[in-house]
Tab-separated table of C-alpha atoms and ligand atoms in Angstrom:
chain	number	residue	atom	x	y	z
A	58	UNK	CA	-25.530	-9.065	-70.034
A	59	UNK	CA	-28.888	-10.848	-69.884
A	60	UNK	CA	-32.077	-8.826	-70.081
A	61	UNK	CA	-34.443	-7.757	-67.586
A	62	UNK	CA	-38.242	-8.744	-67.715
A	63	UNK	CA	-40.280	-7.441	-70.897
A	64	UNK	CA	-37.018	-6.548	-72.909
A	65	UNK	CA	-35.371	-4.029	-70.392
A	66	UNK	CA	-31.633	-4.253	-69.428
A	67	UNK	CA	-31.150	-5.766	-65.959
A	68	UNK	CA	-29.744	-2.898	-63.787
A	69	UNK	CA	-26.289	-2.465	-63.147
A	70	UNK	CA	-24.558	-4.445	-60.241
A	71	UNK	CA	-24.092	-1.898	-56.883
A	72	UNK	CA	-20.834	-0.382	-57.211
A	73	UNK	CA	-18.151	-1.799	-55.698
A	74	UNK	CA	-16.985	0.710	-53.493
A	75	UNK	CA	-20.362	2.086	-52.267
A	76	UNK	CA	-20.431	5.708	-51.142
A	77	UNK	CA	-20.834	4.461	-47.090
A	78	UNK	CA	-17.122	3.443	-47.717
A	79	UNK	CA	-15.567	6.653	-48.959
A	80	UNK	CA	-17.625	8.425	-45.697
A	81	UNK	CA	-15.826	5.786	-43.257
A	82	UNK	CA	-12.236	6.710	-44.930
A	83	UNK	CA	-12.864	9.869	-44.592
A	84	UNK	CA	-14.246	9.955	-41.406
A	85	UNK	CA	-11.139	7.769	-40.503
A	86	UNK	CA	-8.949	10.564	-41.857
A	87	UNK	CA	-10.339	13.485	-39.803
A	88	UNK	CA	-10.397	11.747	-36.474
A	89	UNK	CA	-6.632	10.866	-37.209
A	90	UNK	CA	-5.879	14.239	-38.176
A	91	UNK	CA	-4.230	15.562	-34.855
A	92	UNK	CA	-2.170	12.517	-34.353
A	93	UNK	CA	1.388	13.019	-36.282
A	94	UNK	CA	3.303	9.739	-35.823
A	95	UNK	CA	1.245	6.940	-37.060
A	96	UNK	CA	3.235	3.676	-36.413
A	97	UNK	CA	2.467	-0.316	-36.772
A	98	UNK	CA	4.525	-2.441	-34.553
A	99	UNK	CA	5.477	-5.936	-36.583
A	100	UNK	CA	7.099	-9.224	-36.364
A	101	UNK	CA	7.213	-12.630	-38.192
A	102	UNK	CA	6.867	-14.061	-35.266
A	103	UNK	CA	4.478	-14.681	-32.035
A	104	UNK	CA	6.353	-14.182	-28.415
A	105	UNK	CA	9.090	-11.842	-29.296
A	106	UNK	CA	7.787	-9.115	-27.305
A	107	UNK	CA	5.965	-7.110	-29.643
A	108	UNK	CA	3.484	-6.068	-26.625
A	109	UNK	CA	5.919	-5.657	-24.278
A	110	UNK	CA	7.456	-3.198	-26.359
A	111	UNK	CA	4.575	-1.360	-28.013
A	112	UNK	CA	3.805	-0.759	-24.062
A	113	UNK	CA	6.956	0.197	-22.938
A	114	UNK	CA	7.930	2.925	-25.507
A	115	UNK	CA	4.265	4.291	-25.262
A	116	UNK	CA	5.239	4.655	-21.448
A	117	UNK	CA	8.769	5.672	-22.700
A	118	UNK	CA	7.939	8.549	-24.823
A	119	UNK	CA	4.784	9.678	-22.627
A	120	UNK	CA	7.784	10.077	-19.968
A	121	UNK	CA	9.805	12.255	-22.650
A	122	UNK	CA	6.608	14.750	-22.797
A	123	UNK	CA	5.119	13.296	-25.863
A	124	UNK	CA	1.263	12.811	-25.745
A	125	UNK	CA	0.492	8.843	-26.778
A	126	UNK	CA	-1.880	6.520	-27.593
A	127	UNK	CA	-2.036	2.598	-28.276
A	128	UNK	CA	-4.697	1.171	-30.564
A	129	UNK	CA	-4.670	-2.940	-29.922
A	130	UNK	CA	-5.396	-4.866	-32.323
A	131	UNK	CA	-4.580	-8.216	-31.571
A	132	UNK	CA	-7.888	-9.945	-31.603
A	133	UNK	CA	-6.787	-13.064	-30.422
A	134	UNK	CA	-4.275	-12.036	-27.487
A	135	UNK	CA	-5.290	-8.425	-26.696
A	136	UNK	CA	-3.029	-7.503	-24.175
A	137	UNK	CA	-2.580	-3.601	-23.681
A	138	UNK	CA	-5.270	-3.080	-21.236
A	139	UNK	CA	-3.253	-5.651	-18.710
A	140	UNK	CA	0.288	-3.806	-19.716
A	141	UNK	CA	-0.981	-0.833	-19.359
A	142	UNK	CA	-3.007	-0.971	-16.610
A	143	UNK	CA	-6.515	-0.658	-17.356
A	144	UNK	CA	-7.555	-4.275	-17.799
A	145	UNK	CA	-11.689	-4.538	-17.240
A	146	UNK	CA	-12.218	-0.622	-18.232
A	147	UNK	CA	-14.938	-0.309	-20.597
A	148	UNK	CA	-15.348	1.937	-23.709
A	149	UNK	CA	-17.853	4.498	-23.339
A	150	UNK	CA	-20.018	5.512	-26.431
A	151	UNK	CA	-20.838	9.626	-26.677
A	152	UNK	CA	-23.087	11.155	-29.836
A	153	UNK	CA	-19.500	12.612	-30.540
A	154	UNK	CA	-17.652	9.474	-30.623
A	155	UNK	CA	-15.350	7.332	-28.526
A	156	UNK	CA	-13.045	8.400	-25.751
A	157	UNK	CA	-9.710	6.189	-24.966
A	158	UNK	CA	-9.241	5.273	-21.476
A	159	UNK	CA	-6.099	6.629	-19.633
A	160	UNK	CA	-3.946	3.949	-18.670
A	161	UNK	CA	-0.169	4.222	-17.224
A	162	UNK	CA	2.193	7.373	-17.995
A	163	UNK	CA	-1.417	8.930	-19.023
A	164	UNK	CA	-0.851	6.647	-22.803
A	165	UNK	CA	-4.362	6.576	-24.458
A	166	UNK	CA	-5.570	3.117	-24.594
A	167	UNK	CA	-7.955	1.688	-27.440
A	168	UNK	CA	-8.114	-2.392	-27.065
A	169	UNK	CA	-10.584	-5.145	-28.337
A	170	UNK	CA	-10.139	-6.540	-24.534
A	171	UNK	CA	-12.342	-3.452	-23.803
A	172	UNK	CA	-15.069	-4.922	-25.883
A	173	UNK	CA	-15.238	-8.473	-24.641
A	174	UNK	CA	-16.678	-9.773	-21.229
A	175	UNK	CA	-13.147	-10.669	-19.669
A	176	UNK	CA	-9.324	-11.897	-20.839
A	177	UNK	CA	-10.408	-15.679	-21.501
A	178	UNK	CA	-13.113	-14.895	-23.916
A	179	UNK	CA	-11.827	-16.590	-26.982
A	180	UNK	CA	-12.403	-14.460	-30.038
A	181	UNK	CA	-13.200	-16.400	-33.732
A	182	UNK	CA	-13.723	-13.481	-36.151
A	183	UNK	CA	-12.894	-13.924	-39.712
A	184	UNK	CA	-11.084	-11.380	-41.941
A	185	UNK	CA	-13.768	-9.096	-43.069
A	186	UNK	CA	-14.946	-8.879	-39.144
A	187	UNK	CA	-11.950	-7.771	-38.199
A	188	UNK	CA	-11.674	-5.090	-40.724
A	189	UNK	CA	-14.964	-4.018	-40.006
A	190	UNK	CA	-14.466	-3.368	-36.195
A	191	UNK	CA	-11.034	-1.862	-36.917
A	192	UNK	CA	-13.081	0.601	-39.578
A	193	UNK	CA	-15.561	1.387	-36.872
A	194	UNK	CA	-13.672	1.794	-34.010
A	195	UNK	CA	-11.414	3.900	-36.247
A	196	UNK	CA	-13.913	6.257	-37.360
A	197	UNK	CA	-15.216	6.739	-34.282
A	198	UNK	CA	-12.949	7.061	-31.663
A	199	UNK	CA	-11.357	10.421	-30.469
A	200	UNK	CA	-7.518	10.581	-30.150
A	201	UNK	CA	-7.273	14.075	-30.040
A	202	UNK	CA	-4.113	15.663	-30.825
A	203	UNK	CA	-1.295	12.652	-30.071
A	204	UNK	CA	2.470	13.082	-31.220
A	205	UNK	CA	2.713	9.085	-31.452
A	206	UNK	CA	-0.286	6.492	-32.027
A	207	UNK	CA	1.121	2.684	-32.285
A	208	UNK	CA	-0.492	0.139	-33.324
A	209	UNK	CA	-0.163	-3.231	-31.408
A	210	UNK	CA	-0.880	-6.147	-33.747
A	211	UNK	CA	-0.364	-10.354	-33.741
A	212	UNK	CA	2.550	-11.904	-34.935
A	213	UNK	CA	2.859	-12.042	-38.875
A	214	UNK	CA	1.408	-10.221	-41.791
A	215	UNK	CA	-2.037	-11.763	-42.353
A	216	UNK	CA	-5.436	-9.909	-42.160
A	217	UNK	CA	-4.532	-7.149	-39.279
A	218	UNK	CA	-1.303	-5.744	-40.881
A	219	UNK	CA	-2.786	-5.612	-44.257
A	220	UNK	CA	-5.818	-4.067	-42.821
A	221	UNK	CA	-4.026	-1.522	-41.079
A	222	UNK	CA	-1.937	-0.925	-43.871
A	223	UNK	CA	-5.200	-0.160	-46.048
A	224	UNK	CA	-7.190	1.383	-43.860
A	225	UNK	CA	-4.811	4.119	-42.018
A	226	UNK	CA	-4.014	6.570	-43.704
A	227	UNK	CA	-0.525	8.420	-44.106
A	228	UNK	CA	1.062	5.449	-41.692
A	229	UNK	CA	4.669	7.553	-40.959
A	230	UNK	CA	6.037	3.747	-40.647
A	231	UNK	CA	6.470	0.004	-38.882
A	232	UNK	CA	8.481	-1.037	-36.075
A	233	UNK	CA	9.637	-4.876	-36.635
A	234	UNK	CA	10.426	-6.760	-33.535
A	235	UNK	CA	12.535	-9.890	-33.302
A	236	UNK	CA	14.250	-11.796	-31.686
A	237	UNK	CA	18.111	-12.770	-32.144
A	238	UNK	CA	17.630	-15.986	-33.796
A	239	UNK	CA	18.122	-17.694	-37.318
A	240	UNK	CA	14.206	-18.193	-37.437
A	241	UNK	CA	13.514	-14.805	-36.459
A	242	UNK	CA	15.518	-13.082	-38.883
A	243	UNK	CA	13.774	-14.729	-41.751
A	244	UNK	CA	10.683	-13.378	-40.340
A	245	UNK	CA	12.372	-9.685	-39.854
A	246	UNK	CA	12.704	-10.082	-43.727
A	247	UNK	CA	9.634	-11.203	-44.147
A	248	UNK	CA	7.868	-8.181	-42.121
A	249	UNK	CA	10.534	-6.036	-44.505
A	250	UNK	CA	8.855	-7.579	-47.937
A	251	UNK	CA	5.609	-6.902	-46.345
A	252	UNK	CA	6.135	-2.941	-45.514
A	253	UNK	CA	7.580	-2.697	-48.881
A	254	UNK	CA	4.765	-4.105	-51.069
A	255	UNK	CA	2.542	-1.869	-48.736
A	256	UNK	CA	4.515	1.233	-49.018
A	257	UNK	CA	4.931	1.742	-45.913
A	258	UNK	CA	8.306	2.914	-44.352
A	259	UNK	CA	10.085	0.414	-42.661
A	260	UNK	CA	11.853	2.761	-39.409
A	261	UNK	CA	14.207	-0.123	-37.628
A	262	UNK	CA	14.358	-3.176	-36.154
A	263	UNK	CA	14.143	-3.194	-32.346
A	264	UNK	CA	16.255	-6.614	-31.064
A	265	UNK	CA	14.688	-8.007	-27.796
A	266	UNK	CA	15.744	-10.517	-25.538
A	267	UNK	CA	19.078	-9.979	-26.618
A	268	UNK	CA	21.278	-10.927	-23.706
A	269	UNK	CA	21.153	-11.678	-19.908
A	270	UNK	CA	22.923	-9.960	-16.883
A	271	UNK	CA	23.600	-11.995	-14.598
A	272	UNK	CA	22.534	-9.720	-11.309
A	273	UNK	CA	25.242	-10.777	-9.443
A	274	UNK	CA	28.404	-10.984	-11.341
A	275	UNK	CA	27.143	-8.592	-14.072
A	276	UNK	CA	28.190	-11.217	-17.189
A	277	UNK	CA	26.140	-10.838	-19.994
A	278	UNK	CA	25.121	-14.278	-21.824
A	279	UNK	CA	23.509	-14.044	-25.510
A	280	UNK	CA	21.042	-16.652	-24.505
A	281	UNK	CA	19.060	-16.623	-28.362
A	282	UNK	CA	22.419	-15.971	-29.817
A	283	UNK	CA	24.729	-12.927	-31.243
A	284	UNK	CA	25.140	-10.406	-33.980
A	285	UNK	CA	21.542	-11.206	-35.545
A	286	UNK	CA	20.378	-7.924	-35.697
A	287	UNK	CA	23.892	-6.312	-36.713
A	288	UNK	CA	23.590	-9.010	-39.113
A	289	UNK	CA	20.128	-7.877	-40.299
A	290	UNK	CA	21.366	-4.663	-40.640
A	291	UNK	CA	24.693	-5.330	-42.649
A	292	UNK	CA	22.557	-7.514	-45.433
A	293	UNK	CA	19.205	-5.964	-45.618
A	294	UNK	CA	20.269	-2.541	-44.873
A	295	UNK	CA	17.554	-2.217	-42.286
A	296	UNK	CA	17.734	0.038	-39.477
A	297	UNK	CA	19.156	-1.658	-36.051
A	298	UNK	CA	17.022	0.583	-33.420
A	299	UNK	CA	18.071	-0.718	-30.196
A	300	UNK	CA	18.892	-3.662	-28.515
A	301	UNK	CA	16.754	-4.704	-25.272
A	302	UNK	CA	18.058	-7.062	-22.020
A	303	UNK	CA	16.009	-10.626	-21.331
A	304	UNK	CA	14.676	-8.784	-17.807
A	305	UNK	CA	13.144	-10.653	-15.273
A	306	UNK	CA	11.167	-7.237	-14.490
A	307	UNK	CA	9.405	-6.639	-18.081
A	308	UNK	CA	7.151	-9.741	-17.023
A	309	UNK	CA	6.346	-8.801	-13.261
A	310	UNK	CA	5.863	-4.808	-14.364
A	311	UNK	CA	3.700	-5.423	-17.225
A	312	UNK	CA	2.120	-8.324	-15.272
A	313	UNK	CA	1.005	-5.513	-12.650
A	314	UNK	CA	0.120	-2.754	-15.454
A	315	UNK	CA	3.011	-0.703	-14.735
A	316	UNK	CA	5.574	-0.568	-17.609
A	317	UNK	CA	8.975	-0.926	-17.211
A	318	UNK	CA	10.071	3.010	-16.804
A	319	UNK	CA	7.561	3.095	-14.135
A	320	UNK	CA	8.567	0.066	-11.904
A	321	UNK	CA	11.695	0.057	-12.231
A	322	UNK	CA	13.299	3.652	-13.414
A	323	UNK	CA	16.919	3.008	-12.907
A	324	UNK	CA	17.079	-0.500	-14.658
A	325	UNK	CA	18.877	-1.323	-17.761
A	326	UNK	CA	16.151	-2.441	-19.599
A	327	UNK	CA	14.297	1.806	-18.801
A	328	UNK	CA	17.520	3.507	-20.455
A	329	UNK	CA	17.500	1.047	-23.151
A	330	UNK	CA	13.689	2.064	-23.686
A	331	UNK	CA	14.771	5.670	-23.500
A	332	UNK	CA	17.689	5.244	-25.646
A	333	UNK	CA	15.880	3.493	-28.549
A	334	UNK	CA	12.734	6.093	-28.345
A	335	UNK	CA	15.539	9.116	-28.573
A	336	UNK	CA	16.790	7.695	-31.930
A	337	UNK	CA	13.424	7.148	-33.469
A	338	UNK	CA	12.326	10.516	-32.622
A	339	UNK	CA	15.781	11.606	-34.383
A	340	UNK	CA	14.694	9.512	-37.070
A	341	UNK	CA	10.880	10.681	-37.594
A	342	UNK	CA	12.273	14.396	-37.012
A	343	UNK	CA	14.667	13.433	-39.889
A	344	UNK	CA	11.638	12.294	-41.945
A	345	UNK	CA	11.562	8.653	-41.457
A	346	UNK	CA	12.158	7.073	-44.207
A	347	UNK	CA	14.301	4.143	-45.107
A	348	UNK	CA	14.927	0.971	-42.567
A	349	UNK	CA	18.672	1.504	-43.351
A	350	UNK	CA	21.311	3.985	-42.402
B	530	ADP	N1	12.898	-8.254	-22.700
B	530	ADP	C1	12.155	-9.149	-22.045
B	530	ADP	N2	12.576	-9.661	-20.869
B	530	ADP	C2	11.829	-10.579	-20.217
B	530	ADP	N3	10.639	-11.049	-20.641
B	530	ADP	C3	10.160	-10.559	-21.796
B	530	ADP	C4	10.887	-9.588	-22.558
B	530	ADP	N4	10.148	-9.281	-23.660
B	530	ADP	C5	9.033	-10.031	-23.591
B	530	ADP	N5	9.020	-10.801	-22.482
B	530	ADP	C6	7.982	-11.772	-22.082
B	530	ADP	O1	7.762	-12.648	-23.180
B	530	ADP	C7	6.385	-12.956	-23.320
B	530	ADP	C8	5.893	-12.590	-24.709
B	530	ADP	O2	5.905	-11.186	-24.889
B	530	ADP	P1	4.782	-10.418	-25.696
B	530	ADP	O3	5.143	-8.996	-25.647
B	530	ADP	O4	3.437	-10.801	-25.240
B	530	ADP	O5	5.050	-11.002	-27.152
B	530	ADP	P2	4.233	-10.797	-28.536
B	530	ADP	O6	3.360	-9.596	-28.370
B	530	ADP	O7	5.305	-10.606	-29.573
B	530	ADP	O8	3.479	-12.060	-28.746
B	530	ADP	C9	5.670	-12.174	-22.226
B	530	ADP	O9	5.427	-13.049	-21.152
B	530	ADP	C10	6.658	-11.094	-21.828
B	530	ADP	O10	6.526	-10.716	-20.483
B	531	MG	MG1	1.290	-9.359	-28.527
């Protein structure tokens, strides 16, 4: 080490981690502390309905009785506010922190749309940005005591997963959405390396857009093909949660901010919702862990 002026050491570098970040983590920790299920919502892939289902089984289990929030954070495509009905609400700053607004089925709603001027406001914020608002939005808001908090994110594993990975604590586990296709299986696996080098539990794989009833004759066509996610499950020995219809209302509902068990209650696409929400609470009361069985 070279030394300082007239023969004294230089002084040490700052520490790395400096004490401001231990107060965030912990400050992190205690306004997560009455929310039990913590859980990240995946995919390889952009377009496979990640949104659409984060929304849906928020409104799903908020229907059951449980209390929910959403926390969006999918800079670039924020789309919660719209699916849940509280597009152009803003966030409201108290001296004790940050309420959620109270979109559809009364689901808590944190999303970056709620800090930027409207939907077409391009956002360009680099890595450490993004980890920074998460960490302050984090530490700040109050969730109150929630039985489920999911986490919307964008397709892949870059910067947001691996920044909620690090930055949550205690996750309980991701959901990884896909698609039946060849493509999208190889990004089901990939979302599966991801949650294991992370150690976080991987709880299912939820299979959207998996086949279309025809309204009038009731046939079902695979339109993205068959058997992927029995397939996943068989080889990987991940967890098939549930299998969702390619519905013409998930677009219009969510369009109007009114998820799917809302608008339309008696369609197929509601009791698959309900189905898939009863086996992952059977699987969180279980203890969660493992994709397979
Ligand atoms: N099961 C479904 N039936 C019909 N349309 C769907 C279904 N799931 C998603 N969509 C539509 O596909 C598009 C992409 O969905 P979105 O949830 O935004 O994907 P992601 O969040 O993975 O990028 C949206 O327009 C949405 O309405
Ligand atoms: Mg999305």
């Amino acid at each position: 080490m070279a030394a300082g002026q007239g023969g004294k050491p230089a002084p040490p570098p700052p520490a790395l981690t400096p004490p401001a970040q231990v107060g965030v983590n912990q400050q992190i920790r205690e306004r997560l502390s009455g929310v039990k299920y913590r859980i990240i919502v995946l995919s390889g892939k952009g377009g496979v309905g990640k949104s659409t289902v984060t929304a849906n089984l928020a409104a799903t289990l908020a229907k059951m009785g449980y209390s929910v929030g959403v926390f969006d954070y999918d800079f670039h495509g924020p789309a919660m506010a719209r699916m849940l009905g509280v597009l152009g609400a803003q966030l409201q700053a108290f001296p004790m922190g940050i309420f959620p607004v109270t979109g559809a089925a009364g689901v808590k709603v944190i999303s970056l749309a709620f800090l930027l001027p409207d939907e077409k406001t391009p956002v360009i914020w680099r890595g450490p940005l993004k980890n920074k608002a998460l960490q302050e939005l984090m530490s700040n808001v109050i969730w109150g005591q929630l039985d489920f908090l999911l986490f919307d994110l964008p397709p892949g594993t870059g910067d947001e997963a691996l920044n909620i990975a690090q930055n949550i604590p205690d996750v309980t586990g991701a959901l990884v959405v896909t698609i039946p296709s060849v493509v999208s299986q190889v990004a089901v696996e990939k979302s599966a390396e991801f949650c294991k080098q992370l150690n976080v539990p991987l709880l299912g794989v939820i299979e959207n857009m998996s086949y279309f009833r025809c309204p009038h004759c009731g046939e079902i066509t695979e339109i993205f093909g068959s058997g992927a996610g029995e397939k996943i499950a068989e080889e990987e020995g991940i967890r098939l949660l549930g299998r969702l219809p390619l519905d013409p209302n998930v677009a219009r509902c969510l369009d109007e901010g009114r998820p799917v068990p809302l608008c339309a209650p008696e369609s197929e696409t509601t009791r698959a919702f309900e189905e898939l929400a009863k086996k992952l609470v059977e699987i969180l009361e279980k203890g969660g862990e493992g994709g397979s069985g």
